[in-house]
Amino acid sequence: MRRICVILLISLILSSAVFAEDEATPVLSYYEVKPSLVANLASGGKYIRTDIQLMTQDQGFKEVLELHGPAIRHTLLLLLSEQDGKTIKTPDGKETLRKQALESVRKLMQELTDLDSLQALFFTTFFVQ
């Protein structure tokens, strides 16, 4: 009987450790900026069309992103319209723009919510003409 109690106790301890580990594992969420962003370029091309996804590990922050979707779109459209098409067609230009866009959205969210749970920004389509 004592042996069974010890085995049950060990099983309980191990199972609670497994559940605690699952709770600590971050779950990634993506917020899709919809519809596609289309903006006239400042120079070096006519326009850009892109789709953007924002990544967070905080499900509650994803809801905040959804709430402030119009402000996020506005900020990104202004940034895109300042770009030179020749520059953003290059891999380095795209990466620089991606970093600028991420920083712009982070700054906006900080101003609006005092929260900064944005992990990354990804272009899922990118077309410059």
CSV table of C-alpha atoms in Angstrom, one decimal:
chain,number,residue,atom,x,y,z
A,1,MET,CA,0.0,0.0,0.0
A,2,ARG,CA,2.8,2.4,0.9
A,3,ARG,CA,4.5,1.6,-2.4
A,4,ILE,CA,1.3,2.5,-4.3
A,5,CYS,CA,1.0,5.8,-2.5
A,6,VAL,CA,4.6,6.7,-3.3
A,7,ILE,CA,4.1,5.8,-7.0
A,8,LEU,CA,0.9,7.9,-7.1
A,9,LEU,CA,2.7,10.8,-5.4
A,10,ILE,CA,5.6,10.7,-7.9
A,11,SER,CA,3.1,10.5,-10.8
A,12,LEU,CA,1.3,13.6,-9.5
A,13,ILE,CA,4.5,15.5,-9.1
A,14,LEU,CA,5.7,14.6,-12.6
A,15,SER,CA,2.4,15.3,-14.3
A,16,SER,CA,2.1,18.7,-12.6
A,17,ALA,CA,5.7,19.5,-13.9
A,18,VAL,CA,4.6,18.6,-17.4
A,19,PHE,CA,1.5,20.8,-17.2
A,20,ALA,CA,3.6,23.7,-15.8
A,21,GLU,CA,6.0,23.3,-18.7
A,22,ASP,CA,3.2,23.5,-21.2
A,23,GLU,CA,1.9,26.7,-19.7
A,24,ALA,CA,5.3,28.3,-19.9
A,25,THR,CA,5.7,27.5,-23.6
A,26,PRO,CA,4.9,30.6,-25.6
A,27,VAL,CA,2.2,30.3,-28.3
A,28,LEU,CA,2.8,32.4,-31.4
A,29,SER,CA,-0.1,34.3,-32.9
A,30,TYR,CA,-0.2,36.3,-36.1
A,31,TYR,CA,-2.3,39.4,-36.9
A,32,GLU,CA,-2.8,39.9,-40.7
A,33,VAL,CA,-3.1,43.5,-41.8
A,34,LYS,CA,-6.1,43.2,-44.1
A,35,PRO,CA,-6.7,44.1,-46.9
A,36,SER,CA,-3.5,44.3,-48.8
A,37,LEU,CA,-1.6,47.6,-48.4
A,38,VAL,CA,-1.3,49.6,-51.7
A,39,ALA,CA,0.5,52.9,-51.8
A,40,ASN,CA,2.0,55.3,-54.3
A,41,LEU,CA,5.7,55.5,-54.0
A,42,ALA,CA,7.6,58.7,-53.5
A,43,SER,CA,10.0,57.9,-56.4
A,44,GLY,CA,11.6,55.0,-58.3
A,45,GLY,CA,8.3,53.4,-59.2
A,46,LYS,CA,4.6,53.9,-59.3
A,47,TYR,CA,3.3,51.9,-56.4
A,48,ILE,CA,3.8,49.1,-53.9
A,49,ARG,CA,1.3,46.3,-52.9
A,50,THR,CA,2.2,44.2,-49.9
A,51,ASP,CA,0.6,41.9,-47.3
A,52,ILE,CA,1.9,42.1,-43.8
A,53,GLN,CA,1.6,39.8,-40.8
A,54,LEU,CA,2.5,40.9,-37.2
A,55,MET,CA,3.7,38.2,-34.8
A,56,THR,CA,3.2,38.2,-31.1
A,57,GLN,CA,3.5,35.6,-28.3
A,58,ASP,CA,0.7,37.3,-26.3
A,59,GLN,CA,-2.9,36.3,-27.4
A,60,GLY,CA,-4.2,39.3,-25.5
A,61,PHE,CA,-1.9,41.6,-27.5
A,62,LYS,CA,-3.3,40.1,-30.7
A,63,GLU,CA,-6.7,41.4,-29.7
A,64,VAL,CA,-5.1,44.8,-29.1
A,65,LEU,CA,-3.6,44.7,-32.6
A,66,GLU,CA,-7.1,43.9,-34.0
A,67,LEU,CA,-8.6,46.8,-32.1
A,68,HIS,CA,-6.0,49.3,-33.4
A,69,GLY,CA,-6.0,47.8,-37.0
A,70,PRO,CA,-7.0,51.1,-38.7
A,71,ALA,CA,-4.2,53.0,-36.9
A,72,ILE,CA,-1.7,50.3,-37.9
A,73,ARG,CA,-2.8,50.5,-41.5
A,74,HIS,CA,-2.5,54.3,-41.5
A,75,THR,CA,1.0,54.2,-40.1
A,76,LEU,CA,2.2,51.5,-42.6
A,77,LEU,CA,0.6,53.3,-45.5
A,78,LEU,CA,2.4,56.6,-44.6
A,79,LEU,CA,5.7,54.7,-44.3
A,80,LEU,CA,5.2,52.9,-47.6
A,81,SER,CA,4.4,56.1,-49.5
A,82,GLU,CA,7.7,57.6,-48.5
A,83,GLN,CA,9.8,54.8,-50.1
A,84,ASP,CA,11.9,54.8,-53.3
A,85,GLY,CA,10.9,51.9,-55.5
A,86,LYS,CA,14.4,51.2,-56.8
A,87,THR,CA,15.7,50.8,-53.2
A,88,ILE,CA,13.0,48.6,-51.9
A,89,LYS,CA,13.3,46.2,-54.8
A,90,THR,CA,16.7,45.1,-53.5
A,91,PRO,CA,17.0,42.5,-50.7
A,92,ASP,CA,18.7,45.0,-48.4
A,93,GLY,CA,16.0,47.6,-49.2
A,94,LYS,CA,13.2,45.2,-48.3
A,95,GLU,CA,14.9,44.2,-45.0
A,96,THR,CA,15.5,47.9,-44.1
A,97,LEU,CA,11.8,48.6,-44.9
A,98,ARG,CA,10.7,45.6,-42.8
A,99,LYS,CA,12.7,46.9,-39.8
A,100,GLN,CA,11.4,50.4,-40.2
A,101,ALA,CA,7.8,49.1,-40.4
A,102,LEU,CA,8.3,47.0,-37.3
A,103,GLU,CA,9.7,49.9,-35.4
A,104,SER,CA,6.8,52.2,-36.6
A,105,VAL,CA,4.2,49.8,-35.4
A,106,ARG,CA,6.0,49.2,-32.1
A,107,LYS,CA,6.1,52.9,-31.5
A,108,LEU,CA,2.5,53.3,-32.4
A,109,MET,CA,1.4,50.6,-30.0
A,110,GLN,CA,3.5,52.0,-27.3
A,111,GLU,CA,1.8,55.4,-27.8
A,112,LEU,CA,-1.7,54.0,-27.9
A,113,THR,CA,-1.5,51.2,-25.3
A,114,ASP,CA,1.8,51.4,-23.4
A,115,LEU,CA,2.3,47.8,-24.5
A,116,ASP,CA,5.0,46.3,-26.6
A,117,SER,CA,4.5,42.6,-27.2
A,118,LEU,CA,5.2,42.7,-30.9
A,119,GLN,CA,7.8,40.1,-31.8
A,120,ALA,CA,8.2,40.5,-35.6
A,121,LEU,CA,6.8,41.8,-38.8
A,122,PHE,CA,6.7,39.8,-42.0
A,123,PHE,CA,6.0,40.7,-45.6
A,124,THR,CA,3.9,37.8,-47.0
A,125,THR,CA,3.6,39.4,-50.5
A,126,PHE,CA,5.7,42.2,-51.8
A,127,PHE,CA,5.2,43.8,-55.3
A,128,VAL,CA,6.7,47.0,-56.6
A,129,GLN,CA,5.9,48.5,-60.0
